CSV table of C-alpha atoms in Angstrom, one decimal:
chain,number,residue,atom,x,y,z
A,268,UNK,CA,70.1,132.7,77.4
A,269,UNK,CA,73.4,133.9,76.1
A,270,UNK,CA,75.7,131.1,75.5
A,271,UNK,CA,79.8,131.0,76.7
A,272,UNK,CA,82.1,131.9,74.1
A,273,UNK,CA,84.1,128.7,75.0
A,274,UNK,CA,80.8,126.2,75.0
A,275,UNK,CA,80.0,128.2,71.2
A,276,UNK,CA,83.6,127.7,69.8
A,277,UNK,CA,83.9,124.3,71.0
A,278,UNK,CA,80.3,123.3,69.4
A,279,UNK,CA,81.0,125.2,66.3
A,280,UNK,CA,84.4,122.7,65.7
A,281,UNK,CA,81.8,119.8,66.7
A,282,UNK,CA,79.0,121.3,64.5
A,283,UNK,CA,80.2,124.1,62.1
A,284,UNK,CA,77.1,124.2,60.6
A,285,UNK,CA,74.4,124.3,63.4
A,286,UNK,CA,73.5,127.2,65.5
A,287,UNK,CA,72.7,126.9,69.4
A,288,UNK,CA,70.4,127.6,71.9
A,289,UNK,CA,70.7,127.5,75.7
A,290,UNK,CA,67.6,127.7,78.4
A,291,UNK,CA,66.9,130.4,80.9
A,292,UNK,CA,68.3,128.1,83.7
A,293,UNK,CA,70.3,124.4,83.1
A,294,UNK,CA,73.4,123.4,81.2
A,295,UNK,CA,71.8,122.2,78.6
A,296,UNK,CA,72.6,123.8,74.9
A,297,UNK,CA,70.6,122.5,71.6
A,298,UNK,CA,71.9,122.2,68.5
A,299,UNK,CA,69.8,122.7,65.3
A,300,UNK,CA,70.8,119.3,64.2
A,301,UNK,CA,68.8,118.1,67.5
A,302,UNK,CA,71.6,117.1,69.1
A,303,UNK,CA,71.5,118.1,72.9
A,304,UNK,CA,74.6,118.7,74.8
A,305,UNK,CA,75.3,118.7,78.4
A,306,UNK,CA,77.8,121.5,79.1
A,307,UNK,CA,79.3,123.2,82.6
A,308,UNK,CA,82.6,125.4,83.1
A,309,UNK,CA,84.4,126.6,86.3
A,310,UNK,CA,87.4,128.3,87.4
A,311,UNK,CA,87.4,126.5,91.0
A,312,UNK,CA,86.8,123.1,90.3
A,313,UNK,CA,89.3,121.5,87.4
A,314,UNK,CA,90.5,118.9,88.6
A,315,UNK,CA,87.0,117.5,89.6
A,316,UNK,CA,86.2,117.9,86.0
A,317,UNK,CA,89.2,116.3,84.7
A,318,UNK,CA,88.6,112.9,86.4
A,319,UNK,CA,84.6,112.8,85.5
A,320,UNK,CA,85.7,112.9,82.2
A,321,UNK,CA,88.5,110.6,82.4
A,322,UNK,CA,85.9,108.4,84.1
A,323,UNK,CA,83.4,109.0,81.0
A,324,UNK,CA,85.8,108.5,78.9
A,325,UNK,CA,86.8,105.1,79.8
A,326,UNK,CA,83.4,103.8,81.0
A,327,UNK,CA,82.3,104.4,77.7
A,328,UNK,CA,85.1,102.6,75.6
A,329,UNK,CA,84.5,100.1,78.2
A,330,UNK,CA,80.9,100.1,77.9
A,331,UNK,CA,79.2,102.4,75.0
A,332,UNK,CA,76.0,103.9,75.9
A,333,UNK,CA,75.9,103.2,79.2
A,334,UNK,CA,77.5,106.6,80.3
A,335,UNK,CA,76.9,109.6,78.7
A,336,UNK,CA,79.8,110.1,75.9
A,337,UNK,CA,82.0,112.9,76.7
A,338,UNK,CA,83.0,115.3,73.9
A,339,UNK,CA,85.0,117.6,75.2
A,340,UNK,CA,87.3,118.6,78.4
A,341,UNK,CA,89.6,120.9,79.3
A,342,UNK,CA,91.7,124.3,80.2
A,343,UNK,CA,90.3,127.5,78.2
A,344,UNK,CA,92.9,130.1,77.9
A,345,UNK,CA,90.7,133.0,76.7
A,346,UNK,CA,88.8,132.6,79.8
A,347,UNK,CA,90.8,131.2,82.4
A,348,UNK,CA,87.7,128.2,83.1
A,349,UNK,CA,87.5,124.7,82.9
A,350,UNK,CA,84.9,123.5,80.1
A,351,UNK,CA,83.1,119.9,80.3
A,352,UNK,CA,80.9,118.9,77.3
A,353,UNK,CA,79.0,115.8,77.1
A,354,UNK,CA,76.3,113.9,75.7
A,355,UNK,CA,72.8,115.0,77.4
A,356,UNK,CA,70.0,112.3,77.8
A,357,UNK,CA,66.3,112.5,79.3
A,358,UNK,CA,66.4,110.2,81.7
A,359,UNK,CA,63.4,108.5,84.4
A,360,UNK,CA,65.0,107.5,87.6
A,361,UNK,CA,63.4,103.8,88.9
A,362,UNK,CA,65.1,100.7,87.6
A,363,UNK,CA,62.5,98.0,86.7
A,364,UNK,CA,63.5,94.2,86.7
A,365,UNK,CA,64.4,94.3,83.2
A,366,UNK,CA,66.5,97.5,83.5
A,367,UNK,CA,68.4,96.5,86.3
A,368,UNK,CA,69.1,93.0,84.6
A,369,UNK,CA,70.2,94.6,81.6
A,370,UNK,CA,72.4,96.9,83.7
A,371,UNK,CA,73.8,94.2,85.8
A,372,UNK,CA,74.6,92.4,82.4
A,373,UNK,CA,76.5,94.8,81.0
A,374,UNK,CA,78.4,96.0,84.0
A,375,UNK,CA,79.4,92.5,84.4
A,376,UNK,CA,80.7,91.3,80.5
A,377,UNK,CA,81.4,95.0,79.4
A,378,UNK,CA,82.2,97.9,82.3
A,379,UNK,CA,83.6,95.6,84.6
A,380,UNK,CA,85.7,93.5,82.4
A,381,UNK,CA,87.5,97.4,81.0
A,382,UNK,CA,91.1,96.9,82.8
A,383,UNK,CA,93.7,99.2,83.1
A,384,UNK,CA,96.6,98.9,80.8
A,385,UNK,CA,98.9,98.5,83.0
A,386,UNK,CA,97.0,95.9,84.7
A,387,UNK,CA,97.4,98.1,88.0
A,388,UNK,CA,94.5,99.4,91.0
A,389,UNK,CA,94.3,102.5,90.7
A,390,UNK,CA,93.7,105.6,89.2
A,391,UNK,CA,96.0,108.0,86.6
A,392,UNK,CA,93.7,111.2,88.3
A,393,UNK,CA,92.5,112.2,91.1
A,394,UNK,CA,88.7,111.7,91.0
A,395,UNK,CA,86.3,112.8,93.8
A,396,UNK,CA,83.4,110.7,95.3
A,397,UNK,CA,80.8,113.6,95.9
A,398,UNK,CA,82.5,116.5,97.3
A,399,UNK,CA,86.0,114.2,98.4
A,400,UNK,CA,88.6,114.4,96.1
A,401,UNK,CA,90.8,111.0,95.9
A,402,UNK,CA,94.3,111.2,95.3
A,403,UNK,CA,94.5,107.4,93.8
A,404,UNK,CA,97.9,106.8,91.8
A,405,UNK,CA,98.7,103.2,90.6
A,406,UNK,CA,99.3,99.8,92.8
A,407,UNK,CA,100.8,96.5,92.3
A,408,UNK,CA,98.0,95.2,94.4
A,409,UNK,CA,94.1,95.8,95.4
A,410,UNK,CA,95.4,95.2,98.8
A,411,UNK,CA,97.5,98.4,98.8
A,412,UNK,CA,95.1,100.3,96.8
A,413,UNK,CA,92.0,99.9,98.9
A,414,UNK,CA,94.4,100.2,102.2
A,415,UNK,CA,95.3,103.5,100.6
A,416,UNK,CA,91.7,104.9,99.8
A,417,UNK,CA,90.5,103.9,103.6
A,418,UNK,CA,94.1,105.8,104.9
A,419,UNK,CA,92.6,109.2,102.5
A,420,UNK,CA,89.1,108.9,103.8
A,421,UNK,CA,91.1,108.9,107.6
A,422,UNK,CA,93.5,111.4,106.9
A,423,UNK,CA,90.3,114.1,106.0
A,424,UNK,CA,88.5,112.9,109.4
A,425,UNK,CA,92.0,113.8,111.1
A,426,UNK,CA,91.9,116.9,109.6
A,427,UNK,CA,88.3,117.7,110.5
A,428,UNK,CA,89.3,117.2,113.8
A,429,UNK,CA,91.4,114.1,115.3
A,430,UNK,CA,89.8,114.6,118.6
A,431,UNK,CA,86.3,113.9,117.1
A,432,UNK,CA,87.0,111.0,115.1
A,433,UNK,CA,89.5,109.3,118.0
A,434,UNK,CA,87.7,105.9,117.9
A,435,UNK,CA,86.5,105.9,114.2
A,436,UNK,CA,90.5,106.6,113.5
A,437,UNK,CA,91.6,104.2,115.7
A,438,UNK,CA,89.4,101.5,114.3
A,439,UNK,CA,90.4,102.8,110.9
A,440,UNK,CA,94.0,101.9,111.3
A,441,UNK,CA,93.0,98.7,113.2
A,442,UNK,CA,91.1,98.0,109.8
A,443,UNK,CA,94.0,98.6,107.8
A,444,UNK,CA,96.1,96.7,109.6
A,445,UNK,CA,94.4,93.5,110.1
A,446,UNK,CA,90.9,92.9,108.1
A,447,UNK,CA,92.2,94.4,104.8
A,448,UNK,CA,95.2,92.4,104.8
A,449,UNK,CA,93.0,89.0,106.0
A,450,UNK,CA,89.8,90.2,103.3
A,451,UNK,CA,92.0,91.1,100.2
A,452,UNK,CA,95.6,89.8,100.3
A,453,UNK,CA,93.8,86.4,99.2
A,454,UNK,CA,92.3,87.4,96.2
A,455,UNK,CA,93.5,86.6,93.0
A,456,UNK,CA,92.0,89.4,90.7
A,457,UNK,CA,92.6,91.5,87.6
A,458,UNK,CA,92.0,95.3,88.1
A,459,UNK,CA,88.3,96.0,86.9
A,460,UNK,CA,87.4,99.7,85.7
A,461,UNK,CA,84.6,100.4,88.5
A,462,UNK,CA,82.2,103.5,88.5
A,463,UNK,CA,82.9,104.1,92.3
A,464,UNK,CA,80.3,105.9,93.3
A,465,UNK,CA,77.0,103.7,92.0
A,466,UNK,CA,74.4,104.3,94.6
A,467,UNK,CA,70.8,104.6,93.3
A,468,UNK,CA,70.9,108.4,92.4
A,469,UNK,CA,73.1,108.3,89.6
A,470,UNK,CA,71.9,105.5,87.6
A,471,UNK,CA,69.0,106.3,85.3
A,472,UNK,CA,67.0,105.0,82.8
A,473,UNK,CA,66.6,106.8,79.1
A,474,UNK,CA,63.0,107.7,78.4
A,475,UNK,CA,64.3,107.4,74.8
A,476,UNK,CA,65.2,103.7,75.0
A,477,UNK,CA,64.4,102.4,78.1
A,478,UNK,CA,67.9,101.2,78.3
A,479,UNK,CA,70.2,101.8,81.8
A,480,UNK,CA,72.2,104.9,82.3
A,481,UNK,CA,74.6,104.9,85.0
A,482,UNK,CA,76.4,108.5,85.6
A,483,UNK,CA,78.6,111.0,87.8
A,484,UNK,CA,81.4,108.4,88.2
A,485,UNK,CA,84.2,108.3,90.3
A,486,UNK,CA,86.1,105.9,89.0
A,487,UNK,CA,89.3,103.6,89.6
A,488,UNK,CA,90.5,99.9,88.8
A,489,UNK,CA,89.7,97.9,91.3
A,490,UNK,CA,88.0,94.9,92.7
A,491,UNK,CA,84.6,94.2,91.1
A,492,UNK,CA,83.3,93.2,93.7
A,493,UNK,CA,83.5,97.4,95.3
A,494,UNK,CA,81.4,99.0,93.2
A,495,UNK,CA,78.2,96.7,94.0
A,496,UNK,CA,78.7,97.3,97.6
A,497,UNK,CA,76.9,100.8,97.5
A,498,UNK,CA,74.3,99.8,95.8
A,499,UNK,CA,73.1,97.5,98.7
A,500,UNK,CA,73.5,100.5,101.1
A,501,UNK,CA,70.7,103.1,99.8
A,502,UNK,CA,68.1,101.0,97.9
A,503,UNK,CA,66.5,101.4,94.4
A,504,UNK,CA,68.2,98.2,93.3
A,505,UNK,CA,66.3,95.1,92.9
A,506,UNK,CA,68.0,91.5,94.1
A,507,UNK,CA,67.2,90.4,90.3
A,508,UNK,CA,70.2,92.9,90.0
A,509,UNK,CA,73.4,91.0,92.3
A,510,UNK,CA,71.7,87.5,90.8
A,511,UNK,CA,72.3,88.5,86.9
A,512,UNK,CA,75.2,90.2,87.8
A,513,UNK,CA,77.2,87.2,89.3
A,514,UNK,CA,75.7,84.9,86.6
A,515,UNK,CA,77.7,86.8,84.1
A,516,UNK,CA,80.8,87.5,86.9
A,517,UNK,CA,80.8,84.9,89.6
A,518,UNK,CA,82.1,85.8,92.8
A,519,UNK,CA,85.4,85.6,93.9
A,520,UNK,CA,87.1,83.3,95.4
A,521,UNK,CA,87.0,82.7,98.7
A,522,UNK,CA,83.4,83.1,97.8
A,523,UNK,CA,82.5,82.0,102.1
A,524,UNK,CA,84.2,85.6,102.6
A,525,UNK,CA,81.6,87.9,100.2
A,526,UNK,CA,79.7,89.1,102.5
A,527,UNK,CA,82.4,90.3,104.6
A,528,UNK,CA,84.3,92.0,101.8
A,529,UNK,CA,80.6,93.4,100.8
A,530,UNK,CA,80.9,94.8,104.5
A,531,UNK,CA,84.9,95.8,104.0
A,532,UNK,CA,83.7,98.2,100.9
A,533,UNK,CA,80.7,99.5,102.2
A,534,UNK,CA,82.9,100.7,105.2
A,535,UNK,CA,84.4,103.1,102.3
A,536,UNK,CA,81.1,104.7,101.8
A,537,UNK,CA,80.6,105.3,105.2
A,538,UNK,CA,83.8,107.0,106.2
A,539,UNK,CA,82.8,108.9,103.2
A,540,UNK,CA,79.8,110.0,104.2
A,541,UNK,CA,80.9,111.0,107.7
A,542,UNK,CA,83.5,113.0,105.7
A,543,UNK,CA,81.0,115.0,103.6
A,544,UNK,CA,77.8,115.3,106.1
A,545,UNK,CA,79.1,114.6,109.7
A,546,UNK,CA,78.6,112.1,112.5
A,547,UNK,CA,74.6,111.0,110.8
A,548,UNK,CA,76.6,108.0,109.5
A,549,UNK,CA,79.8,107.6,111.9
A,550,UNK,CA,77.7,105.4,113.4
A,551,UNK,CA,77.7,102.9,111.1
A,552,UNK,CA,80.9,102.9,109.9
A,553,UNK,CA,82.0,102.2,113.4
A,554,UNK,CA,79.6,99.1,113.8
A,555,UNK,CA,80.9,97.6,110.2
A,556,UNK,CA,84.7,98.1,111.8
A,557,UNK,CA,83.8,96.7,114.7
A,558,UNK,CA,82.4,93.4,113.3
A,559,UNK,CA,84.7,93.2,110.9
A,560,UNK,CA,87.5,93.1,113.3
A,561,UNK,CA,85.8,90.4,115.1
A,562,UNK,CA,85.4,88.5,112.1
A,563,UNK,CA,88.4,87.7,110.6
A,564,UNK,CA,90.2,86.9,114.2
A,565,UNK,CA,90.0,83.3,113.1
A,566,UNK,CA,91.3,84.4,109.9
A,567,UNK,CA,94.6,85.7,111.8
C-alpha cells in the first residue's frame, strides 16, 4: 500500500535510515528497524486529533507505558490534513485479576496523581468523548468544572431537539443546581489527570508483556474519583480492580457519599450516550437524576 507523503517525511525525521511499509487495509506502517507505528490523517477532524494527543501526551509523562506514546501531531501544509503518529501495540482485550490490579495500581500512584500545573479542572483543549466534542477550559473548582461538562452534554440534547429532551433537561438543570453543588462543593481535592472515557473497550492488555494498556482518552483534570465511574457501567472490570485501586488512593472524604458521587458521574456517561445513540440510554440517566435529587434533600 502506498504510503502518505506526510506519514513518510515525518518517519524519515524519526528514522532516516529505515524504509516503510504499510498493509493493504489498517493504519499501521512498519519500519525496518521493527518498530511499528500507528498512524491516521484527516482534513475534517483536527481538533479531535489535537486533544487525543494532548491526552497521550500527558497520560504518558504521567504514566509511561500505559498509553501508547505519541510521536507526532499536527497541521501538514503540503497537504492541507491533520497527521497523528503513535506508538502501535498488539494488544488482547480481557483483563485478568492480575492485569486489572496492576492497572488499578498504576492509575492510582502514577496516572491519577499527574496534576495540572496550574493546579486547575479542566482542560487546555477541547477533547471529545466518542463522537462529543467538549469544550473544557480551566476552573478554580471541580464543582464548576463538572457543573460545566453536565451544562455541554445539555446544551447538545437542546440542540437535538429541546422538545425531546424536556424532562431529561429539566432534571439536568435541577442536577446542576442542587446535587452537584451538595455532592462536590465539599470535597477537598487536587485536580487528577483522568482518562475520561475508560469503559472496558479501550483498555487492553499487550500480548507482548502482559502488562495493561488503557487507550482513546478523553481526558481532563478532575476528580479521581470520575474516571472509575464508567468502568462500573459496561463490565469487563473485575471488583479486585476498585479494591487495589482505593488501597493505593483511598476514597474521598465524605467517604458515606461515594456511592452517590459514583452515581453523579456515571450520570455524565449517560447523557453522553443519549447524545451519541438516542433515547436507548435516556432512560437511565433520568432514573440516576431522579434518585439523586431525592438523595441529597437531607443534604439541603
Amino acid at each position: 500500500m502506498t504510503i502518505a507523503p506526510i506519514f513518510l517525511r515525518k518517519l524519515r525525521e524519526m528514522e532516516p535510515d529505515s524504509d516503510f511499509t504499510s498493509p493493504k487495509y489498517g493504519n499501521t506502517i512498519t519500519s525496518s528497524s521493527g518498530a511499528v507505528y500507528f498512524c491516521k490523517k484527516t482534513t475534517a477532524a483536527s481538533e479531535q486529533f489535537t486533544g487525543e494527543a494532548e491526552s497521550l501526551r500527558l497520560m504518558y509523562d504521567a504514566a509511561p507505558g500505559l498509553c501508547p506514546k505519541l510521536f507526532a501531531c499536527g497541521d501538514d501544509e503540503e497537504s492541507g490534513e491533520t497527521y497523528f503518529i503513535s506508538e502501535y501495540l498488539r494488544l488482547g482485550h480481557g483483563l485478568s485479576d492480575t492485569a486489572a490490579n496492576t492497572l488499578a495500581k498504576r492509575m492510582a500512584e502514577e496516572l491519577h496523581k499527574g496534576t495540572s500545573e496550574t493546579r486547575k479542572f479542566g482542560f487546555g483543549c477541547p477533547s471529545y468523548c466518542g463522537a462529543t466534542r467538549l469544550n473544557h477550559g480551566w476552573f478554580d473548582t471541580w464543582e464548576e468544572c463538572y457543573s460545566s461538562m453536565i451544562k455541554e452534554l445539555l446544551d447538545h440534547l437542546r440542540d437535538k431537539s429541546a422538545s425531546r429532551y424536556s424532562e431529561t433537561l429539566d432534571l439536568g438543570e435541577k442536577l446542576r443546581e442542587r446535587v452537584i453543588p451538595a455532592l462536590l462543593n465539599p470535597l477537598e481535592i487536587q485536580p487528577s489527570l483522568l482518562h475520561g472515557d475508560l469503559w472496558s473497550g479501550n483498555v487492553g492488555v499487550d500480548t507482548g508483556t502482559d502488562e495493561p494498556v488503557i487507550f482513546d482518552p478523553a481526558s481532563f483534570y478532575g476528580h479521581n474519583e470520575a474516571d472509575l465511574a464508567i468502568t462500573r457501567m459496561f463490565g469487563g472490570f473485575p471488583n479486585t480492580f476498585y479494591e487495589t485501586y482505593h488501597e493505593h488512593f483511598p476514597k474521598s472524604q465524605p467517604e458515606e457519599q461515594y456511592q452517590l458521587r459514583t452515581e453523579l458521574y456515571e450520570v455524565f456517561h449517560y447523557l453522553n450516550h443519549t447524545v451519541l445513540f438516542g433515547s436507548g440510554y435516556e432512560g437511565q440517566a433520568q432514573r440516576l437524576m431522579k434518585n439523586l435529587l431525592k438523595s441529597v434533600d437531607p443534604l439541603q
